[in-house]
Amino acid sequence: MVRLDEVGLWRRAVFKGSRFGVVALVALVAVGGCTQEAPQPDRSGTVVVTVGMPFTSLNSATPEGRAPGSTLVRSLVQAGFVSLDQDGAAVFDEGFGTVEKVSDSPLTVTYTIDPAATWSDGTSVTPADLLLEWAARSGQLDDVTPELDAQGGISNNDELDAGVAFAAASPALVQAQQVPTVDGATLTLVYATPVPDWQVALDVNVPAHVVGQTALGVEDPTEAAAAVSKAIVDEDKEALSSISAAWRTDFDADALAQHVDQAVTTGPYSVDVIVPGDRVELVRNDEYEGDGAASYDRVVVRSDLEPLEQVEALAAGTVDVVAPTDTRDVLDALAEVTGADVRTGGDTTLQLQVQAAGVGAFDPATYGGDATVAAAVRQAFLLTVPRDALVATVVAPLWPEAVVASALLPTVGPDAGGDVAPSGPADIAGARRLLDEAGVTEPVAVHVLVNTTDPLRAAMLALITASASDVGFEVEPYAPVAGLGPDLVGAPEAWDVALVPVPQSDLPVDSVLSRWRTGGATNVTGWSDAATDAAAATLAQTIDPDAVEDQLAAVAESLDAGGAVLSLVRQPIVVATRGSAAPTAGTTPAAPDVEPLELGRADLTDWWAWARTS
């Protein structure tokens, strides 16, 4: 079964840089060293949740902060202007403030903060917090670029610390090249080019006043935030060096564990305890005045238990909600927990993404530059994939409601791109016909980049191999060069197809543009197609959210026609609540309606609905 950390690996593996950044391949390392005892079960008003991913950062703009375990915690402790729903649509929180597009040419957006928006230490949220995020994510002030080693780790930290290096440029905000203007509680952002993701491009992230206190030594919160703003407007390199270093590192779990008072947040819960690699304890935020206040006095998010240990803890009544890896052993163990409420569902979409470069099985160069032949071979191979059998024999035993995933753009939402690919059995006859028409008579070797330590994907690969062999494809796992993540980006010659989980993106439209148009920053397959580029060009100019769906469909249709990618099925997941199982005196019964935890989501706010008042 897929390890949950692979969702974060895939996200980081495909984040190549824009002109202000580079490939971000940062390995997620759980830091040990538990120094406090685990919470006891006799805790009225407390709910304990176990997950398979540790919290690593409060900063949502860093690779650590985008990891699923961090996103999960932030979804309870942070409020902001906007979040993403399951379909990738923007959901606005007008209790925090308003986001308004005031001009199309140039694209101009205003952010007005509501007076009730307050940090958990009582400090008001101000435009200084947004200005700091613009400075960090626009890349306009950086004068040092991260350098990465073969595994994606940063190798020039000393240079970063000596210069100005937020090292977190956003593909959207790099287009906001002017310093935003501030008028009272309103910040105005002007883009140099259209940005389809403008609704979600900028939001409050880390507190400017805390950064000013730690980086500049200004004690008063108001003055500290003002000092940060002044350094940004004046482009004060010395101050910005300290500010960028603090922004980049001070909100990681290890740092916050030593200074939890700096874990200042805006949501219904605030951070009380951090034990890196083990757990985070959240408490009711009395400063929060928005919708969906905390339902519990304390929420404990544990990441220290293996899947079967989570089930044992659920049965013992020491935890209330578990989200273990979905395996047959886990489901069998949960079936033995008296009174437990068990729900299964689907998370990230598993896809076959076809390498169109690398001089491999599907590269036109392999066929003397004949793009028509290469396309026929790609399409023939995809026709051999028995998606109905993959669902029925591999996934349905873990998730009975599983169906073939047909949408090709899951980074935007589970149904993005429309139902463009057939969902029936393998079309062996159709595949043979395509190869015959293309004049391909010799066996075609296909090397698959896939995590074969995952039983689910190993079983999928076996079915794909057997089916493809009927047409003359010789399918086998690829030979790793530097590892799955680095090879996905840096070794196109080593693999022909990647079987990968594709999570939702925090910049939905950009994720499609960067991934599929020619030369895109995250185009790991070398895909280059005139129809795709034309559809992507139109999508890139679309700033009306209501018009995005049709433009996405055009991109998806071009990908399907060219044989670029095939969606298989969503990854099975499971969540269970204690319900009436082994309730212990003094415990708070777990909420009965806890939906499966989709850690591949860019935003998990709605998963926590049971932990917030309606």
XYZ file of C-alpha atoms in Angstrom:
614
model
C 0.000 0.000 0.000
C 1.203 3.520 -0.693
C 2.977 5.227 2.160
C 1.452 8.589 2.924
C 4.835 10.278 2.679
C 4.815 9.557 -1.065
C 2.177 12.239 -1.554
C 4.682 14.775 -0.262
C 7.475 13.176 -2.289
C 5.448 13.533 -5.518
C 4.623 17.159 -4.717
C 8.261 18.021 -4.115
C 9.551 15.888 -6.973
C 7.662 17.835 -9.615
C 8.199 21.355 -8.272
C 10.855 22.589 -10.683
C 11.671 26.256 -10.298
C 10.496 29.278 -12.210
C 13.042 31.938 -13.049
C 13.345 32.516 -9.297
C 13.546 28.914 -8.180
C 14.871 25.447 -8.847
C 13.719 21.887 -8.472
C 12.530 21.354 -4.889
C 13.225 17.781 -3.857
C 13.405 17.843 -0.083
C 13.183 14.518 1.699
C 10.659 14.440 4.492
C 12.425 13.330 7.673
C 10.486 12.613 10.855
C 12.516 13.954 13.784
C 12.515 11.768 16.844
C 13.285 12.639 20.421
C 9.958 12.446 22.224
C 10.446 14.259 25.499
C 6.912 14.278 26.881
C 4.549 11.526 27.856
C 1.682 10.728 25.523
C -1.732 12.079 26.555
C -3.751 9.865 28.859
C -7.280 8.717 27.984
C -8.998 10.328 30.981
C -9.344 13.701 29.308
C -12.732 15.345 29.140
C -13.042 17.744 26.223
C -10.090 16.243 24.354
C -10.155 14.281 21.094
C -7.120 12.264 19.972
C -6.492 11.657 16.248
C -3.790 9.419 14.772
C -2.402 9.869 11.258
C 0.523 8.457 9.317
C 2.282 11.770 8.598
C 4.136 14.017 11.048
C 3.694 17.758 11.325
C 6.832 19.476 10.038
C 6.100 23.191 9.558
C 3.541 25.963 10.014
C 4.873 27.745 6.932
C 2.629 26.687 4.061
C 5.036 28.035 1.443
C 7.886 25.626 2.208
C 8.125 21.981 1.078
C 7.840 20.928 4.720
C 4.778 23.081 5.187
C 3.107 21.620 2.106
C 3.609 18.060 3.348
C 0.263 16.405 4.195
C 0.918 16.174 7.941
C 1.571 19.906 8.078
C -1.432 20.772 5.916
C -3.613 18.711 8.242
C -2.575 20.660 11.349
C -2.675 24.043 9.631
C -6.241 23.386 8.545
C -7.309 23.675 12.181
C -4.979 26.423 13.348
C -4.978 28.796 10.378
C -7.749 30.943 8.948
C -7.418 33.115 5.886
C -9.164 34.721 2.978
C -9.687 31.567 0.960
C -9.426 27.787 0.951
C -9.864 25.124 -1.737
C -12.695 22.630 -1.812
C -12.460 19.071 -3.136
C -13.021 20.263 -6.695
C -10.281 22.881 -6.554
C -12.738 25.779 -6.318
C -12.031 28.784 -4.125
C -14.102 29.062 -0.922
C -13.951 32.524 0.640
C -14.134 33.363 4.341
C -15.581 36.867 4.458
C -15.350 36.787 8.241
C -11.592 37.057 7.752
C -11.703 39.555 4.905
C -12.535 40.024 1.253
C -10.685 39.392 -2.014
C -11.833 41.462 -4.978
C -10.627 41.682 -8.562
C -10.907 45.390 -9.378
C -9.328 45.369 -12.846
C -8.705 42.874 -15.624
C -6.009 44.869 -17.397
C -3.703 44.919 -15.634
C -5.049 42.231 -13.343
C -5.477 44.015 -10.018
C -6.681 42.398 -6.796
C -7.462 43.978 -3.432
C -7.381 42.259 -0.046
C -9.289 43.899 2.791
C -8.799 42.429 6.258
C -11.767 42.279 8.617
C -11.181 43.972 12.021
C -12.054 40.673 13.735
C -9.115 38.831 12.161
C -6.681 38.299 15.015
C -3.590 36.236 15.692
C -3.812 33.855 18.647
C -1.553 36.091 20.752
C -4.101 38.905 20.441
C -2.265 40.858 17.730
C -4.435 42.069 14.862
C -3.882 40.672 11.370
C -2.731 43.544 9.159
C -1.546 44.131 5.575
C 1.998 43.693 6.927
C 1.280 39.957 7.077
C 0.241 39.937 3.414
C 3.157 42.140 2.385
C 5.567 39.678 4.002
C 3.993 36.830 2.080
C 4.271 38.767 -1.171
C 7.963 39.402 -0.459
C 8.523 35.710 0.210
C 6.504 34.252 -2.672
C 7.120 36.793 -5.454
C 10.875 36.176 -5.538
C 11.430 39.849 -6.302
C 13.767 40.401 -3.367
C 15.783 37.168 -3.397
C 19.448 37.514 -4.356
C 20.533 33.923 -3.703
C 19.166 30.789 -5.381
C 19.107 27.412 -3.619
C 21.420 24.753 -4.996
C 20.339 21.133 -4.696
C 22.230 17.890 -4.343
C 21.317 14.659 -6.122
C 18.639 13.859 -3.561
C 17.055 17.298 -3.738
C 18.494 18.608 -0.477
C 19.721 22.211 -0.320
C 23.516 22.270 -0.459
C 24.261 25.997 -0.076
C 22.577 26.889 3.209
C 25.448 29.170 4.251
C 24.996 31.277 1.120
C 21.247 31.404 1.674
C 21.694 32.597 5.246
C 24.170 35.269 4.167
C 21.926 36.704 1.472
C 18.251 37.411 0.953
C 16.682 34.035 0.277
C 13.047 33.292 0.990
C 13.539 30.579 -1.661
C 9.799 30.017 -2.109
C 8.771 31.796 -5.301
C 5.214 31.042 -6.396
C 4.467 30.643 -10.127
C 1.528 32.979 -9.597
C 3.109 35.672 -7.457
C 6.266 35.970 -9.565
C 3.941 37.846 -11.918
C 3.172 40.411 -9.180
C 6.378 42.334 -9.720
C 5.454 45.640 -8.113
C 5.552 46.158 -4.366
C 1.885 46.054 -3.269
C 0.328 49.251 -1.995
C -1.320 49.503 1.396
C -4.209 51.754 2.379
C -5.486 51.146 5.885
C -6.663 47.532 6.106
C -6.432 47.029 2.323
C -3.520 45.730 0.263
C -3.575 46.047 -3.533
C -1.698 43.624 -5.767
C -1.036 44.277 -9.469
C -0.012 41.482 -11.852
C 2.127 41.987 -14.950
C 0.317 39.176 -16.804
C -2.978 37.290 -16.359
C -2.907 34.733 -13.535
C -5.821 32.268 -13.561
C -5.143 31.288 -9.932
C -5.419 34.873 -8.670
C -8.152 33.911 -6.190
C -5.809 31.673 -4.195
C -2.425 33.179 -5.049
C -1.934 35.220 -1.873
C -3.078 34.733 1.706
C -1.913 35.299 5.251
C 0.665 32.688 6.225
C 3.160 33.393 9.019
C 2.890 36.408 11.366
C 4.930 39.438 10.357
C 5.123 40.629 13.953
C 6.723 37.394 15.139
C 9.213 37.514 12.270
C 10.018 41.105 13.183
C 10.530 40.166 16.808
C 12.827 37.218 16.114
C 14.681 38.550 13.081
C 14.968 42.243 13.915
C 14.774 42.207 17.700
C 11.798 44.594 17.852
C 9.787 43.703 20.939
C 6.473 45.523 20.432
C 4.280 43.496 18.035
C 2.941 46.499 16.134
C 6.385 48.014 15.737
C 7.845 44.638 14.764
C 5.344 44.207 11.931
C 5.967 47.778 10.793
C 9.725 47.139 10.771
C 9.232 44.144 8.492
C 7.090 46.214 6.115
C 9.648 49.010 6.051
C 12.464 46.588 5.239
C 10.439 45.233 2.314
C 9.467 48.623 0.902
C 12.998 50.020 1.349
C 14.623 46.799 0.075
C 16.905 46.858 3.114
C 19.205 43.934 2.267
C 20.630 43.523 5.763
C 17.233 43.401 7.421
C 15.778 41.260 4.637
C 18.551 38.707 5.063
C 17.512 38.184 8.686
C 13.809 38.324 7.820
C 14.091 35.759 5.021
C 16.121 33.352 7.174
C 13.570 33.595 9.994
C 10.664 33.172 7.580
C 12.327 30.144 5.997
C 13.287 28.239 9.173
C 11.685 29.581 12.353
C 8.319 27.914 11.764
C 9.633 24.379 11.303
C 8.548 21.836 13.903
C 11.980 21.555 15.519
C 12.268 25.321 15.996
C 8.696 25.748 17.230
C 9.063 22.868 19.676
C 11.656 24.988 21.498
C 9.642 28.226 21.188
C 5.993 27.201 20.993
C 4.987 30.773 21.882
C 6.074 31.699 18.343
C 3.552 29.257 16.828
C 1.049 32.087 16.476
C -2.016 31.272 14.377
C -5.356 32.686 13.203
C -7.764 29.719 13.226
C -10.192 28.123 15.710
C -7.353 26.248 17.427
C -3.890 27.334 18.488
C -0.731 25.314 19.035
C 0.048 24.261 22.600
C 2.590 21.418 22.337
C 4.835 20.167 19.534
C 6.828 16.957 19.863
C 8.517 16.581 16.456
C 7.789 13.291 14.756
C 5.378 12.329 17.523
C 2.419 14.642 18.062
C 0.989 18.149 18.056
C -1.511 19.315 20.675
C -3.941 22.057 19.768
C -6.166 24.038 22.109
C -9.170 26.295 21.666
C -8.144 29.730 20.344
C -10.044 32.251 22.456
C -9.057 35.062 20.070
C -10.864 33.454 17.141
C -14.147 35.164 16.179
C -14.839 33.542 12.811
C -17.263 30.832 11.770
C -16.666 27.259 12.871
C -15.228 27.788 16.332
C -13.515 24.915 18.128
C -15.765 22.042 19.262
C -13.150 20.622 21.638
C -10.934 22.077 24.315
C -7.976 20.147 22.933
C -7.200 18.182 19.766
C -4.181 15.873 19.866
C -2.805 14.844 16.454
C -0.487 11.868 16.864
C 1.855 10.498 14.193
C 3.836 8.064 16.332
C 1.869 4.868 15.714
C 2.138 2.270 12.965
C -1.146 1.336 11.236
C -1.986 -1.723 13.354
C -0.924 0.131 16.495
C -3.481 2.807 15.599
C -6.191 0.131 15.507
C -5.032 -1.247 18.867
C -5.202 2.237 20.386
C -8.688 2.720 18.976
C -9.821 -0.554 20.534
C -8.273 0.430 23.864
C -10.066 3.785 23.855
C -6.856 5.837 24.017
C -7.547 7.437 20.649
C -10.809 8.549 19.085
C -10.111 8.843 15.345
C -7.595 6.820 13.313
C -6.502 7.200 9.697
C -4.137 4.274 9.103
C -2.861 3.077 5.744
C -5.635 1.110 4.060
C -4.523 -2.547 3.858
C -6.319 -5.863 4.211
C -4.656 -6.421 7.597
C -5.834 -3.030 8.843
C -9.418 -3.565 7.662
C -9.520 -7.024 9.249
C -8.225 -5.599 12.531
C -10.767 -2.758 12.469
C -13.562 -5.290 11.936
C -12.668 -6.748 15.330
C -13.039 -3.408 17.164
C -16.479 -3.527 18.760
C -18.573 -0.477 17.994
C -16.027 1.195 15.704
C -17.380 3.232 12.775
C -15.218 2.412 9.740
C -15.394 4.381 6.489
C -13.405 3.898 3.298
C -12.868 6.259 0.413
C -10.394 7.466 -2.197
C -7.530 9.940 -2.056
C -4.934 10.847 -4.702
C -5.408 9.614 -8.251
C -2.977 6.960 -9.445
C -1.931 7.704 -13.016
C 0.253 6.292 -15.750
C 2.213 9.235 -17.144
C 3.990 8.451 -20.405
C 7.561 9.608 -21.089
C 7.524 11.307 -24.486
C 11.235 12.126 -24.400
C 14.312 10.296 -23.132
C 14.765 8.304 -26.382
C 12.618 5.525 -24.935
C 9.677 3.413 -26.027
C 7.369 6.368 -26.670
C 9.783 9.059 -27.899
C 9.510 10.024 -31.600
C 13.334 9.910 -31.710
C 13.134 6.147 -31.265
C 11.171 5.942 -34.529
C 13.378 8.164 -36.648
C 11.587 11.297 -35.479
C 8.178 10.045 -36.593
C 5.757 11.592 -34.087
C 2.802 9.751 -35.620
C 4.350 6.351 -34.943
C 5.350 7.328 -31.392
C 1.804 8.500 -30.705
C 0.379 5.232 -32.023
C 2.707 3.227 -29.744
C 1.745 5.349 -26.744
C -1.944 4.945 -27.434
C -1.579 1.225 -28.083
C 0.149 0.699 -24.764
C -2.514 2.623 -22.858
C -5.240 0.580 -24.568
C -3.729 -2.567 -23.036
C -4.197 -1.302 -19.480
C -7.033 -3.309 -17.824
C -8.393 -0.534 -15.655
C -11.597 -2.359 -14.807
C -9.574 -5.330 -13.545
C -7.254 -3.038 -11.569
C -10.257 -1.644 -9.755
C -12.091 -4.940 -9.274
C -9.199 -7.112 -8.134
C -6.745 -4.699 -6.506
C -8.648 -1.730 -5.088
C -12.264 -2.819 -4.534
C -11.306 -5.313 -1.776
C -10.053 -2.286 0.179
C -12.649 0.229 -1.028
C -15.832 -1.415 -2.360
C -17.111 1.788 -3.997
C -13.975 2.265 -6.090
C -14.464 3.078 -9.766
C -12.135 3.715 -12.668
C -10.763 7.265 -12.537
C -11.289 8.867 -15.914
C -10.523 12.561 -15.325
C -6.997 13.427 -16.460
C -6.332 16.569 -14.382
C -6.692 15.546 -10.716
C -4.369 18.320 -9.528
C -7.349 20.643 -9.983
C -9.986 18.318 -8.518
C -11.049 14.663 -8.586
C -13.231 15.188 -11.684
C -11.202 17.884 -13.459
C -10.810 17.495 -17.184
C -14.022 15.574 -17.694
C -14.660 11.968 -18.626
C -12.433 11.868 -21.694
C -10.924 8.363 -21.485
C -12.852 5.072 -21.872
C -13.310 3.133 -18.654
C -13.972 -0.396 -19.887
C -11.655 -3.402 -20.194
C -8.361 -3.437 -22.069
C -8.769 -3.077 -25.825
C -6.242 -5.634 -27.018
C -7.593 -5.723 -30.567
C -7.456 -1.932 -30.802
C -3.887 -1.895 -29.518
C -2.795 -4.516 -32.095
C -4.455 -2.535 -34.852
C -2.622 0.669 -33.899
C 0.750 -1.091 -33.855
C 0.066 -2.800 -37.185
C -0.928 0.491 -38.803
C 2.228 2.111 -37.422
C 4.382 -0.716 -38.780
C 5.724 -1.663 -35.328
C 6.341 -5.408 -35.370
C 9.169 -5.890 -32.891
C 8.486 -6.216 -29.133
C 8.542 -2.849 -27.346
C 10.307 -2.705 -23.965
C 8.508 -0.467 -21.459
C 10.235 0.479 -18.214
C 7.888 1.617 -15.460
C 8.920 3.987 -12.688
C 6.888 2.586 -9.799
C 7.182 1.936 -6.097
C 7.180 -1.862 -6.112
C 7.466 -1.982 -2.302
C 3.816 -0.909 -2.247
C 1.734 -4.104 -2.598
C -1.115 -2.252 -4.284
C 1.056 -0.779 -7.014
C 3.019 -3.995 -7.388
C -0.268 -5.823 -8.024
C -1.279 -3.174 -10.559
C 2.036 -3.517 -12.354
C 1.578 -7.302 -12.571
C -1.828 -6.932 -14.228
C -0.550 -4.259 -16.620
C 2.460 -6.416 -17.515
C 0.347 -9.472 -18.286
C -2.175 -7.564 -20.370
C 0.419 -5.587 -22.350
C 2.357 -8.752 -23.176
C -0.585 -9.907 -25.308
C 0.281 -7.155 -27.771
C 4.072 -7.396 -27.646
C 4.942 -4.906 -24.920
C 7.624 -6.167 -22.536
C 6.850 -4.341 -19.305
C 9.176 -4.322 -16.304
C 10.136 -1.994 -13.432
C 12.809 0.548 -14.339
C 16.327 0.452 -12.869
C 16.566 3.286 -10.294
C 19.305 5.851 -10.770
C 19.048 8.185 -7.768
C 15.636 7.212 -6.372
C 11.994 7.515 -7.357
C 11.623 11.240 -6.724
C 14.883 12.427 -8.292
C 14.491 10.030 -11.231
C 10.977 11.247 -11.958
C 12.480 14.660 -12.661
C 16.086 14.053 -13.579
C 16.363 10.694 -15.348
C 13.939 10.690 -18.307
C 16.096 8.166 -20.139
C 15.594 5.610 -17.341
C 11.828 5.173 -17.598
C 9.047 5.106 -20.163
C 5.978 5.274 -17.910
C 5.562 6.485 -14.341
C 2.861 4.976 -12.117
C 2.480 7.802 -9.622
C -0.002 9.306 -7.152
C -1.139 12.767 -8.218
C -2.353 15.022 -5.382
C -4.377 18.212 -5.595
C -2.432 21.446 -6.087
C -2.624 24.675 -4.097
C -2.429 26.529 -7.458
C -4.862 24.389 -9.461
C -4.682 25.979 -12.903
C -0.947 26.580 -12.789
C -0.441 22.905 -11.930
C -1.954 22.027 -15.311
C -0.042 24.682 -17.245
C 3.288 23.845 -15.633
C 2.810 20.126 -16.000
C 1.568 19.807 -19.567
C 2.620 22.627 -21.821
C 5.920 22.480 -23.686
C 8.827 23.334 -21.405
C 6.581 23.674 -18.351
C 8.357 23.886 -14.989
C 6.954 20.537 -13.830
C 6.774 18.810 -17.226
C 8.559 15.609 -16.227
C 7.577 13.574 -19.330
C 8.827 15.947 -22.013
C 5.297 16.248 -23.369
C 5.103 18.678 -26.295
C 1.974 18.917 -28.419
C 0.544 21.749 -30.498
C -3.047 21.055 -29.456
C -2.119 20.956 -25.782
C -0.097 24.143 -26.051
C -2.951 25.942 -27.806
C -5.454 24.875 -25.159
C -3.006 25.771 -22.394
C -2.396 29.214 -23.905
C -6.105 29.947 -23.740
C -6.305 28.585 -20.191
C -3.389 30.784 -19.118
C -5.341 33.889 -20.141
C -8.537 32.821 -18.364
C -9.107 34.879 -15.244
C -12.858 34.273 -15.045
C -13.221 31.303 -12.646
C -16.496 30.285 -14.294
C -14.735 29.814 -17.643
C -11.898 27.631 -16.359
C -13.757 24.312 -16.548
C -14.245 24.457 -20.326
C -10.605 25.359 -20.885
C -9.438 22.491 -18.676
C -11.577 20.102 -20.714
C -9.795 21.207 -23.889
C -6.406 20.487 -22.335
C -7.581 17.063 -21.163
C -8.948 16.166 -24.594
C -5.596 16.940 -26.212
C -3.747 14.797 -23.662
C -6.088 11.888 -24.246
C -5.822 12.188 -28.010
C -2.045 12.130 -27.873
C -1.688 9.290 -25.392
C 0.059 11.394 -22.744
C -1.506 10.051 -19.573
C -4.076 7.613 -18.225
C -5.829 7.820 -14.871
C -6.373 4.488 -13.134
C -8.130 4.774 -9.775
C -8.031 6.831 -6.615
C -5.845 5.524 -3.799
C -7.978 3.658 -1.207
C -8.043 5.176 2.282
C -9.795 4.401 5.555
C -10.787 6.291 8.694
C -12.348 4.877 11.838
C -13.807 6.442 14.955
C -14.143 4.865 18.347
C -17.891 5.373 18.495
C -19.107 3.137 21.300
C -15.915 1.068 21.320
C -14.323 0.843 24.752
C -15.325 4.304 26.005
C -13.264 5.282 29.020
C -14.649 7.360 31.866
C -13.890 11.021 31.271
C -13.274 10.758 27.535
C -15.089 12.764 24.916
C -16.896 10.541 22.391
C -15.525 10.973 18.897
C -17.730 12.740 16.385
C -19.814 10.173 14.488
C -19.446 11.662 10.998
C -15.727 11.702 10.259
C -15.103 11.340 6.542
C -12.037 9.535 5.131
C -8.929 11.671 5.402
C -7.641 12.661 1.954
C -4.111 13.712 2.797
C -3.430 14.348 -0.894
C -5.708 17.389 -0.755
C -4.158 20.831 -0.969
C -6.523 22.007 1.769
C -8.068 19.854 4.506
C -10.255 22.472 6.149
C -13.495 20.653 5.411
C -12.208 17.353 6.821
C -12.094 19.019 10.227
C -15.790 19.990 10.073
C -16.476 17.520 12.890
C -13.966 19.343 15.107
C -15.631 22.727 14.571
C -19.037 24.083 15.452
C -21.527 24.365 12.609
